[in-house]
Amino acid sequence: LDWWHADRYCEQHFAQLLFEPQESEQASFSELLQSHHVRGSVWLNERDGVLHKLKWRRDHIVPVLVFGDKTDTKYVKVLSDFPALPAVTACAHLQWDTRTQEIATIFSYAVPAFINEFQLRGFVDEEGFVRFALIVHGHHSPYLPVFRADGQWHHFCVTWQQENGTWAIYADGKRRASASGLCAVGPSAPQAIYGQGTFIIGQDQDSLGGTFREKESFSGNITDLHIWQKVLGAEQIEKVRSCWVVEQDLVFGWSSDALEVESTIQEVTTQFLCPGPVEECRVFEVGSSGFSYASCLQSLPFICRYRKDAYWQLKKAQLESSHSLTNRVNMLAERTVIPENVFTSDVQDMNLSVALGALDVLTTVLREGETPVLESSDLLVVFQLLKQVSDVEVQEGEDLEMLEQLGQYYMEVTELILEEQNIETWSSVNEVIRGPMTVVELCNRMVSHLALLLSTGRTKITIQHRNVGLRRLMVKNMWFGYGSLQRCLSGAGSSAVFQDAAASEGGQKYLSTTVGTAVISSALLSDYQEISTSVRYHLQHSVQWVVISMCVLCFLLRVSPDAGGMWSTAGCSVVTSLLDSTACFCNHTTNFAVLLQVYEMQRTTKEELALQTLTFIGCGVSFCALMVTLILFLAVGVPKSERTTVHKNLIFALAAAEALLMFSELAKTNQVVCFMVTACLHLFFMAAFSWMLVEGLLLWSKVVAVNMSEDRRMKFYYVTGWGLPVVIVGVTLATSFNKYVADNRCWLNVQTNVIWAFVGPVLFILAVNTFVLCRVVMVTVSSARRRSKMLTPNSSLENQIGIQIWATAKPILVLLPVLGLTWVCGVLVHLSVIWAYVFIVLNSLQGLYIFLVYAIYNSEVRNAIQRMKDKKKA
């Protein structure tokens, strides 16, 4: 077979065309092939996947001009008015006559001012290459090799633009030559190609529209000439080469009606097979153990390669098969629609009528449901048939009603094989088919055929069968509902969905990571070819249980014949996330879904009420204690110092935050008030943590290192304690104003990235203060050990251990409330309700703890109170 049919044969038999053997295996592999009487070249697969499948190679019915021998009479005149061309591209397909090495003129464009205004000439050199030269305004580029003179069809494009006189020559999709400065006259800039000239194919004009010479005439065949008044890019040239017309800025399109053909030139209408993106395919040379390239249209031997696990699953399915579905389909169709053996069946080159008949019969059998659960072999043969149908070559002019009906049957068969009862069947052939997401790839192929249904009167097509459907406009969309594809993806052995994780016993129970929405596929079309673009989509969640915490991720599923598919977040991000839906943005088009990490609500109403009550009481006690502590610091005349100033700022920020927290429930009914309360809560809690960070920095400067004057330190502390929170809150409001507040309470929205404007800085501060505390404890213990040895050198071991334990415990007990380290318990809250109680007790009583440690047992405060008492007595 040719490369395209060989590749398709292997794919339809659940295999792949042979890949290049490893260097160490080439000799033994060559001997193995020779022992099986295989000689010459064998097709190899392309690892980089640059070759398109056969469906992209389409038949193109065009008029071909046959010039025959060189003469001074044969010519073709283009009947088109040409405008002035500051830029130009001319492309065509041609067969070069290899019998002569004389110069030949492919086309010439002449105006009164310049006979050689725009011209392309060529000849065959001694090495067997056709060399082209471009002429603009009478100025000649060098002759450069562009393709081999092999008598085959080749595609060429020449481009030129006025700016810098830049030109290029392309052959078979590749740029063969390019330069600048063509036709620059002295110091002046190049001029545009003049309009209203005469364009002749096959002859060099020595006068306007005439005076041809035999030795400069063209001999060979030419077709599909198009001219644009712009420079086409490489991608556009590749499309033109594959017979797609770029309509924008087209000056002349190939048509018999727009040509004046001299009578001796043959004009043949033929079915022209447009070249694919790559014409030469890689082959393995049996015997020489080397590699080379051959024309992809040659018929050569090939080998299909199976992965070992896939091969044994295929063999097992074949041996265990009862062939019930196959027999019923073939009996109803009165012919062999589905072969019994997936290994030995031939590739069927289906046309539209055959494909429609096959799917009609198969749909009828599956719809009747006499075989409610498909066997493994049944699923494989149905899948094989779907592959064959998706590769059908639909020609222009065929019955479009048949094409639409084929799409209806295709969607129905897809839905029927994805039914819930077939989950175990999918699992049994998972290594062969690589999971049900391969269905998405097949449907993506099928939907491309529907382009022929579009017209000015019908701008969109929708085909749907229950939970599976497709829609095509200039954007191609498919969807696989939660009820169909999701069931199969959740089946045992599926690689697309993560299995349920082990669940904790209390707090929240982690259930699973699962596909929580429909799976969709999207692609943008340009000239019936897919191009990638950014896309924003919104999907409804299908999770039926209570979700109290979700990790919502936008995922794309990459499908490949060998790997099946994998989930990836590459290029995708969450735009908005709600309990019932998620909006995502991806910078490309592909297959999309949303994965949810679902946690089950396990707290009872009594537990929730107890936690709320405990929070309110604790915050009330804490607020009162903080206010008393602040009053004592201000009223009793505690000596001013860095430490007391930092304490006062921390106490004020924390007191304000807890006061707002206690009464935030009352603000839920008013949206504006709730927004203001949320912003103030964010500000004061951030300020409280910032001053906790300052407490850590102050402690570090006193105990570990002193490297800044007191005045400069205080300025820095104020900027950190109040300036940093103001900046964080301001930036958050400016960037996330509309999604700042949660839906059901006056606090930051935890279902978007806004919550990280609080959690992120808090985690950083806790990490810094933890490091500071550890360092302080080390310094304190070291000092206590040295002091103990100096003061009581003969003390007992028990006494020394007791001194070191107290030296360790004292700074921890004293510093925990002001460094905020009790908030670390918040990380463990989702594990158990017990941790929720611990977290609330430790943090709601933080104010009381500060009052006891920094007021009641603070020697500076007690001394200040004593001085007040003594002063009153005096």
mmCIF file of N, CA and C in Angstrom, residues 736-845:
data_model
loop_
_atom_site.group_PDB
_atom_site.id
_atom_site.type_symbol
_atom_site.label_atom_id
_atom_site.label_comp_id
_atom_site.label_asym_id
_atom_site.label_seq_id
_atom_site.Cartn_x
_atom_site.Cartn_y
_atom_site.Cartn_z
ATOM 1 N N SER A 736 -9.955 42.624 41.894
ATOM 2 C CA SER A 736 -11.029 41.626 42.064
ATOM 3 C C SER A 736 -12.244 42.240 42.741
ATOM 4 N N PHE A 737 -12.638 43.424 42.303
ATOM 5 C CA PHE A 737 -13.729 44.139 42.974
ATOM 6 C C PHE A 737 -15.031 43.353 42.921
ATOM 7 N N ASN A 738 -15.346 42.758 41.770
ATOM 8 C CA ASN A 738 -16.642 42.091 41.588
ATOM 9 C C ASN A 738 -16.716 40.711 42.217
ATOM 10 N N LYS A 739 -15.585 40.127 42.564
ATOM 11 C CA LYS A 739 -15.594 38.793 43.173
ATOM 12 C C LYS A 739 -14.865 38.796 44.513
ATOM 13 N N TYR A 740 -14.968 39.916 45.216
ATOM 14 C CA TYR A 740 -14.223 40.112 46.466
ATOM 15 C C TYR A 740 -14.897 39.422 47.643
ATOM 16 N N VAL A 741 -16.244 39.514 47.716
ATOM 17 C CA VAL A 741 -16.991 39.048 48.885
ATOM 18 C C VAL A 741 -17.608 37.688 48.597
ATOM 19 N N ALA A 742 -17.626 36.823 49.635
ATOM 20 C CA ALA A 742 -18.271 35.517 49.508
ATOM 21 C C ALA A 742 -19.778 35.690 49.385
ATOM 22 N N ASP A 743 -20.454 34.646 48.903
ATOM 23 C CA ASP A 743 -21.901 34.748 48.651
ATOM 24 C C ASP A 743 -22.733 34.715 49.920
ATOM 25 N N ASN A 744 -22.307 33.939 50.915
ATOM 26 C CA ASN A 744 -23.181 33.693 52.066
ATOM 27 C C ASN A 744 -22.639 34.233 53.378
ATOM 28 N N ARG A 745 -21.594 35.021 53.348
ATOM 29 C CA ARG A 745 -21.067 35.620 54.570
ATOM 30 C C ARG A 745 -20.183 36.805 54.207
ATOM 31 N N CYS A 746 -19.924 37.651 55.216
ATOM 32 C CA CYS A 746 -19.116 38.848 55.001
ATOM 33 C C CYS A 746 -17.646 38.526 55.231
ATOM 34 N N TRP A 747 -17.072 37.877 54.242
ATOM 35 C CA TRP A 747 -15.649 37.526 54.291
ATOM 36 C C TRP A 747 -15.191 37.327 52.849
ATOM 37 N N LEU A 748 -13.877 37.175 52.676
ATOM 38 C CA LEU A 748 -13.326 37.025 51.335
ATOM 39 C C LEU A 748 -13.879 35.787 50.637
ATOM 40 N N ASN A 749 -14.008 35.888 49.328
ATOM 41 C CA ASN A 749 -14.542 34.801 48.511
ATOM 42 C C ASN A 749 -13.522 33.672 48.428
ATOM 43 N N VAL A 750 -13.843 32.538 49.052
ATOM 44 C CA VAL A 750 -12.895 31.410 49.079
ATOM 45 C C VAL A 750 -12.968 30.577 47.810
ATOM 46 N N GLN A 751 -13.926 30.852 46.921
ATOM 47 C CA GLN A 751 -14.072 30.072 45.692
ATOM 48 C C GLN A 751 -13.346 30.705 44.511
ATOM 49 N N THR A 752 -12.643 31.792 44.746
ATOM 50 C CA THR A 752 -11.805 32.410 43.727
ATOM 51 C C THR A 752 -10.422 32.635 44.330
ATOM 52 N N ASN A 753 -9.545 33.251 43.557
ATOM 53 C CA ASN A 753 -8.175 33.488 44.025
ATOM 54 C C ASN A 753 -8.079 34.625 45.044
ATOM 55 N N VAL A 754 -9.201 35.292 45.333
ATOM 56 C CA VAL A 754 -9.172 36.427 46.271
ATOM 57 C C VAL A 754 -8.691 35.998 47.648
ATOM 58 N N ILE A 755 -9.070 34.805 48.075
ATOM 59 C CA ILE A 755 -8.711 34.355 49.421
ATOM 60 C C ILE A 755 -7.202 34.320 49.634
ATOM 61 N N TRP A 756 -6.446 34.157 48.504
ATOM 62 C CA TRP A 756 -4.991 34.108 48.632
ATOM 63 C C TRP A 756 -4.389 35.470 48.978
ATOM 64 N N ALA A 757 -5.176 36.538 48.829
ATOM 65 C CA ALA A 757 -4.711 37.857 49.276
ATOM 66 C C ALA A 757 -4.629 37.930 50.794
ATOM 67 N N PHE A 758 -5.223 36.952 51.475
ATOM 68 C CA PHE A 758 -5.100 36.859 52.930
ATOM 69 C C PHE A 758 -4.245 35.653 53.327
ATOM 70 N N VAL A 759 -4.564 34.508 52.745
ATOM 71 C CA VAL A 759 -3.870 33.272 53.127
ATOM 72 C C VAL A 759 -2.393 33.321 52.764
ATOM 73 N N GLY A 760 -2.066 33.859 51.589
ATOM 74 C CA GLY A 760 -0.666 33.904 51.158
ATOM 75 C C GLY A 760 0.232 34.669 52.118
ATOM 76 N N PRO A 761 -0.085 35.950 52.409
ATOM 77 C CA PRO A 761 0.737 36.698 53.374
ATOM 78 C C PRO A 761 0.776 36.052 54.752
ATOM 79 N N VAL A 762 -0.376 35.483 55.194
ATOM 80 C CA VAL A 762 -0.418 34.863 56.527
ATOM 81 C C VAL A 762 0.536 33.677 56.595
ATOM 82 N N LEU A 763 0.537 32.837 55.571
ATOM 83 C CA LEU A 763 1.452 31.687 55.562
ATOM 84 C C LEU A 763 2.910 32.142 55.579
ATOM 85 N N PHE A 764 3.208 33.210 54.853
ATOM 86 C CA PHE A 764 4.572 33.742 54.847
ATOM 87 C C PHE A 764 4.971 34.242 56.240
ATOM 88 N N ILE A 765 4.069 34.987 56.883
ATOM 89 C CA ILE A 765 4.357 35.535 58.219
ATOM 90 C C ILE A 765 4.537 34.418 59.230
ATOM 91 N N LEU A 766 3.689 33.402 59.179
ATOM 92 C CA LEU A 766 3.811 32.283 60.116
ATOM 93 C C LEU A 766 5.133 31.540 59.920
ATOM 94 N N ALA A 767 5.563 31.416 58.655
ATOM 95 C CA ALA A 767 6.835 30.743 58.382
ATOM 96 C C ALA A 767 7.998 31.548 58.957
ATOM 97 N N VAL A 768 7.981 32.875 58.761
ATOM 98 C CA VAL A 768 9.052 33.730 59.294
ATOM 99 C C VAL A 768 9.086 33.674 60.806
ATOM 100 N N ASN A 769 7.901 33.801 61.436
ATOM 101 C CA ASN A 769 7.856 33.830 62.904
ATOM 102 C C ASN A 769 8.214 32.487 63.515
ATOM 103 N N THR A 770 7.903 31.400 62.811
ATOM 104 C CA THR A 770 8.320 30.074 63.295
ATOM 105 C C THR A 770 9.845 29.973 63.306
ATOM 106 N N PHE A 771 10.459 30.458 62.243
ATOM 107 C CA PHE A 771 11.919 30.463 62.181
ATOM 108 C C PHE A 771 12.512 31.333 63.296
ATOM 109 N N VAL A 772 11.922 32.510 63.520
ATOM 110 C CA VAL A 772 12.396 33.418 64.577
ATOM 111 C C VAL A 772 12.283 32.753 65.936
ATOM 112 N N LEU A 773 11.140 32.114 66.211
ATOM 113 C CA LEU A 773 10.938 31.465 67.509
ATOM 114 C C LEU A 773 11.964 30.361 67.737
ATOM 115 N N CYS A 774 12.202 29.550 66.713
ATOM 116 C CA CYS A 774 13.197 28.471 66.855
ATOM 117 C C CYS A 774 14.578 29.043 67.166
ATOM 118 N N ARG A 775 14.930 30.115 66.487
ATOM 119 C CA ARG A 775 16.254 30.729 66.701
ATOM 120 C C ARG A 775 16.357 31.317 68.103
ATOM 121 N N VAL A 776 15.259 31.959 68.550
ATOM 122 C CA VAL A 776 15.257 32.555 69.894
ATOM 123 C C VAL A 776 15.367 31.479 70.961
ATOM 124 N N VAL A 777 14.632 30.369 70.773
ATOM 125 C CA VAL A 777 14.697 29.270 71.742
ATOM 126 C C VAL A 777 16.116 28.713 71.816
ATOM 127 N N MET A 778 16.786 28.576 70.663
ATOM 128 C CA MET A 778 18.161 28.076 70.655
ATOM 129 C C MET A 778 19.086 29.013 71.434
ATOM 130 N N VAL A 779 18.935 30.330 71.181
ATOM 131 C CA VAL A 779 19.786 31.297 71.888
ATOM 132 C C VAL A 779 19.500 31.269 73.381
ATOM 133 N N THR A 780 18.198 31.184 73.763
ATOM 134 C CA THR A 780 17.804 31.186 75.176
ATOM 135 C C THR A 780 18.338 29.955 75.893
ATOM 136 N N VAL A 781 18.187 28.800 75.282
ATOM 137 C CA VAL A 781 18.668 27.557 75.909
ATOM 138 C C VAL A 781 20.177 27.595 76.056
ATOM 139 N N SER A 782 20.881 28.102 75.056
ATOM 140 C CA SER A 782 22.345 28.191 75.131
ATOM 141 C C SER A 782 22.780 29.126 76.252
ATOM 142 N N SER A 783 22.081 30.262 76.395
ATOM 143 C CA SER A 783 22.414 31.210 77.454
ATOM 144 C C SER A 783 22.129 30.609 78.833
ATOM 145 N N ALA A 784 20.985 29.916 78.929
ATOM 146 C CA ALA A 784 20.625 29.306 80.216
ATOM 147 C C ALA A 784 21.642 28.254 80.624
ATOM 148 N N ARG A 785 22.148 27.495 79.643
ATOM 149 C CA ARG A 785 23.141 26.461 79.957
ATOM 150 C C ARG A 785 24.434 27.102 80.477
ATOM 151 N N ARG A 786 24.889 28.169 79.813
ATOM 152 C CA ARG A 786 26.125 28.835 80.251
ATOM 153 C C ARG A 786 25.941 29.462 81.638
ATOM 154 N N ARG A 787 24.790 30.083 81.872
ATOM 155 C CA ARG A 787 24.553 30.730 83.177
ATOM 156 C C ARG A 787 24.485 29.699 84.282
ATOM 157 N N SER A 788 23.881 28.541 83.975
ATOM 158 C CA SER A 788 23.764 27.485 84.980
ATOM 159 C C SER A 788 25.141 26.951 85.355
ATOM 160 N N LYS A 789 26.021 26.808 84.380
ATOM 161 C CA LYS A 789 27.366 26.304 84.674
ATOM 162 C C LYS A 789 28.180 27.305 85.483
ATOM 163 N N MET A 790 27.936 28.606 85.251
ATOM 164 C CA MET A 790 28.703 29.629 85.978
ATOM 165 C C MET A 790 28.207 29.787 87.406
ATOM 166 N N LEU A 791 26.864 29.779 87.589
ATOM 167 C CA LEU A 791 26.310 30.059 88.921
ATOM 168 C C LEU A 791 26.235 28.817 89.799
ATOM 169 N N THR A 792 25.880 27.694 89.184
ATOM 170 C CA THR A 792 25.749 26.457 89.984
ATOM 171 C C THR A 792 26.495 25.337 89.283
ATOM 172 N N PRO A 793 27.830 25.396 89.334
ATOM 173 C CA PRO A 793 28.619 24.391 88.593
ATOM 174 C C PRO A 793 28.446 22.983 89.120
ATOM 175 N N ASN A 794 28.052 22.842 90.416
ATOM 176 C CA ASN A 794 27.960 21.503 90.998
ATOM 177 C C ASN A 794 26.515 21.028 91.133
ATOM 178 N N SER A 795 25.588 21.641 90.405
ATOM 179 C CA SER A 795 24.172 21.251 90.528
ATOM 180 C C SER A 795 23.973 19.866 89.912
ATOM 181 N N SER A 796 22.899 19.192 90.361
ATOM 182 C CA SER A 796 22.613 17.831 89.899
ATOM 183 C C SER A 796 22.145 17.846 88.447
ATOM 184 N N LEU A 797 22.176 16.662 87.803
ATOM 185 C CA LEU A 797 21.743 16.518 86.411
ATOM 186 C C LEU A 797 20.259 16.850 86.272
ATOM 187 N N GLU A 798 19.453 16.379 87.277
ATOM 188 C CA GLU A 798 18.011 16.652 87.218
ATOM 189 C C GLU A 798 17.748 18.151 87.246
ATOM 190 N N ASN A 799 18.527 18.869 88.056
ATOM 191 C CA ASN A 799 18.338 20.315 88.174
ATOM 192 C C ASN A 799 18.705 21.012 86.856
ATOM 193 N N GLN A 800 19.798 20.581 86.232
ATOM 194 C CA GLN A 800 20.208 21.174 84.952
ATOM 195 C C GLN A 800 19.177 20.915 83.859
ATOM 196 N N ILE A 801 18.607 19.688 83.835
ATOM 197 C CA ILE A 801 17.573 19.371 82.843
ATOM 198 C C ILE A 801 16.341 20.239 83.060
ATOM 199 N N GLY A 802 15.975 20.442 84.335
ATOM 200 C CA GLY A 802 14.812 21.274 84.641
ATOM 201 C C GLY A 802 15.023 22.714 84.193
ATOM 202 N N ILE A 803 16.252 23.224 84.388
ATOM 203 C CA ILE A 803 16.546 24.598 83.961
ATOM 204 C C ILE A 803 16.439 24.729 82.441
ATOM 205 N N GLN A 804 16.942 23.733 81.691
ATOM 206 C CA GLN A 804 16.898 23.793 80.226
ATOM 207 C C GLN A 804 15.468 23.653 79.702
ATOM 208 N N ILE A 805 14.662 22.803 80.361
ATOM 209 C CA ILE A 805 13.258 22.664 79.931
ATOM 210 C C ILE A 805 12.520 23.987 80.130
ATOM 211 N N TRP A 806 12.725 24.630 81.267
ATOM 212 C CA TRP A 806 12.055 25.924 81.518
ATOM 213 C C TRP A 806 12.568 26.996 80.545
ATOM 214 N N ALA A 807 13.887 26.937 80.237
ATOM 215 C CA ALA A 807 14.436 27.904 79.278
ATOM 216 C C ALA A 807 13.825 27.719 77.892
ATOM 217 N N THR A 808 13.425 26.485 77.592
ATOM 218 C CA THR A 808 12.779 26.228 76.289
ATOM 219 C C THR A 808 11.300 26.620 76.322
ATOM 220 N N ALA A 809 10.609 26.240 77.399
ATOM 221 C CA ALA A 809 9.158 26.440 77.469
ATOM 222 C C ALA A 809 8.785 27.907 77.660
ATOM 223 N N LYS A 810 9.581 28.666 78.423
ATOM 224 C CA LYS A 810 9.202 30.045 78.751
ATOM 225 C C LYS A 810 9.055 30.927 77.502
ATOM 226 N N PRO A 811 10.068 30.974 76.598
ATOM 227 C CA PRO A 811 9.886 31.825 75.407
ATOM 228 C C PRO A 811 8.739 31.370 74.508
ATOM 229 N N ILE A 812 8.519 30.040 74.459
ATOM 230 C CA ILE A 812 7.408 29.554 73.634
ATOM 231 C C ILE A 812 6.077 30.045 74.184
ATOM 232 N N LEU A 813 5.883 29.900 75.516
ATOM 233 C CA LEU A 813 4.630 30.319 76.129
ATOM 234 C C LEU A 813 4.417 31.825 76.037
ATOM 235 N N VAL A 814 5.517 32.577 76.168
ATOM 236 C CA VAL A 814 5.405 34.033 76.166
ATOM 237 C C VAL A 814 5.187 34.571 74.748
ATOM 238 N N LEU A 815 5.833 33.951 73.765
ATOM 239 C CA LEU A 815 5.837 34.524 72.416
ATOM 240 C C LEU A 815 4.732 33.994 71.511
ATOM 241 N N LEU A 816 4.139 32.824 71.833
ATOM 242 C CA LEU A 816 3.107 32.264 70.959
ATOM 243 C C LEU A 816 1.974 33.237 70.625
ATOM 244 N N PRO A 817 1.402 33.944 71.595
ATOM 245 C CA PRO A 817 0.258 34.800 71.249
ATOM 246 C C PRO A 817 0.608 35.972 70.346
ATOM 247 N N VAL A 818 1.806 36.562 70.532
ATOM 248 C CA VAL A 818 2.130 37.747 69.735
ATOM 249 C C VAL A 818 2.747 37.396 68.387
ATOM 250 N N LEU A 819 3.247 36.176 68.227
ATOM 251 C CA LEU A 819 3.794 35.772 66.933
ATOM 252 C C LEU A 819 2.739 35.111 66.047
ATOM 253 N N GLY A 820 1.550 34.836 66.605
ATOM 254 C CA GLY A 820 0.450 34.301 65.799
ATOM 255 C C GLY A 820 0.581 32.855 65.420
ATOM 256 N N LEU A 821 1.442 32.095 66.078
ATOM 257 C CA LEU A 821 1.705 30.723 65.658
ATOM 258 C C LEU A 821 0.561 29.766 65.976
ATOM 259 N N THR A 822 -0.400 30.203 66.814
ATOM 260 C CA THR A 822 -1.555 29.338 67.067
ATOM 261 C C THR A 822 -2.425 29.178 65.823
ATOM 262 N N TRP A 823 -2.242 30.091 64.830
ATOM 263 C CA TRP A 823 -3.023 30.002 63.597
ATOM 264 C C TRP A 823 -2.591 28.827 62.720
ATOM 265 N N VAL A 824 -1.452 28.211 63.044
ATOM 266 C CA VAL A 824 -1.006 27.035 62.285
ATOM 267 C C VAL A 824 -2.039 25.916 62.372
ATOM 268 N N CYS A 825 -2.802 25.879 63.460
ATOM 269 C CA CYS A 825 -3.832 24.844 63.616
ATOM 270 C C CYS A 825 -4.898 24.935 62.534
ATOM 271 N N GLY A 826 -5.029 26.095 61.914
ATOM 272 C CA GLY A 826 -6.034 26.259 60.866
ATOM 273 C C GLY A 826 -5.802 25.338 59.685
ATOM 274 N N VAL A 827 -4.554 24.937 59.455
ATOM 275 C CA VAL A 827 -4.245 24.028 58.340
ATOM 276 C C VAL A 827 -4.876 22.654 58.562
ATOM 277 N N LEU A 828 -5.101 22.285 59.834
ATOM 278 C CA LEU A 828 -5.588 20.947 60.167
ATOM 279 C C LEU A 828 -7.091 20.884 60.381
ATOM 280 N N VAL A 829 -7.791 22.020 60.232
ATOM 281 C CA VAL A 829 -9.213 22.078 60.556
ATOM 282 C C VAL A 829 -10.025 21.090 59.726
ATOM 283 N N HIS A 830 -9.703 20.912 58.422
ATOM 284 C CA HIS A 830 -10.526 20.059 57.557
ATOM 285 C C HIS A 830 -10.384 18.578 57.880
ATOM 286 N N LEU A 831 -9.400 18.222 58.711
ATOM 287 C CA LEU A 831 -9.186 16.812 59.024
ATOM 288 C C LEU A 831 -10.184 16.287 60.049
ATOM 289 N N SER A 832 -10.544 17.134 61.028
ATOM 290 C CA SER A 832 -11.423 16.678 62.101
ATOM 291 C C SER A 832 -12.070 17.872 62.783
ATOM 292 N N VAL A 833 -13.278 17.643 63.326
ATOM 293 C CA VAL A 833 -13.969 18.711 64.056
ATOM 294 C C VAL A 833 -13.231 19.058 65.342
ATOM 295 N N ILE A 834 -12.432 18.118 65.855
ATOM 296 C CA ILE A 834 -11.652 18.387 67.075
ATOM 297 C C ILE A 834 -10.657 19.511 66.823
ATOM 298 N N TRP A 835 -10.011 19.465 65.641
ATOM 299 C CA TRP A 835 -9.061 20.534 65.310
ATOM 300 C C TRP A 835 -9.775 21.879 65.155
ATOM 301 N N ALA A 836 -11.034 21.845 64.716
ATOM 302 C CA ALA A 836 -11.798 23.094 64.619
ATOM 303 C C ALA A 836 -12.003 23.702 65.996
ATOM 304 N N TYR A 837 -12.332 22.838 67.009
ATOM 305 C CA TYR A 837 -12.498 23.342 68.376
ATOM 306 C C TYR A 837 -11.181 23.887 68.911
ATOM 307 N N VAL A 838 -10.075 23.177 68.664
ATOM 308 C CA VAL A 838 -8.759 23.631 69.145
ATOM 309 C C VAL A 838 -8.399 24.975 68.528
ATOM 310 N N PHE A 839 -8.641 25.107 67.224
ATOM 311 C CA PHE A 839 -8.306 26.346 66.528
ATOM 312 C C PHE A 839 -9.103 27.528 67.085
ATOM 313 N N ILE A 840 -10.416 27.317 67.271
ATOM 314 C CA ILE A 840 -11.263 28.412 67.775
ATOM 315 C C ILE A 840 -10.862 28.805 69.187
ATOM 316 N N VAL A 841 -10.597 27.822 70.051
ATOM 317 C CA VAL A 841 -10.225 28.126 71.440
ATOM 318 C C VAL A 841 -8.913 28.902 71.490
ATOM 319 N N LEU A 842 -7.897 28.428 70.761
ATOM 320 C CA LEU A 842 -6.579 29.066 70.815
ATOM 321 C C LEU A 842 -6.616 30.501 70.289
ATOM 322 N N ASN A 843 -7.349 30.737 69.207
ATOM 323 C CA ASN A 843 -7.291 32.040 68.562
ATOM 324 C C ASN A 843 -8.336 33.015 69.065
ATOM 325 N N SER A 844 -9.505 32.516 69.462
ATOM 326 C CA SER A 844 -10.490 33.436 70.029
ATOM 327 C C SER A 844 -10.080 33.877 71.428
ATOM 328 N N LEU A 845 -9.260 33.070 72.122
ATOM 329 C CA LEU A 845 -8.765 33.454 73.442
ATOM 330 C C LEU A 845 -7.371 34.081 73.374
#
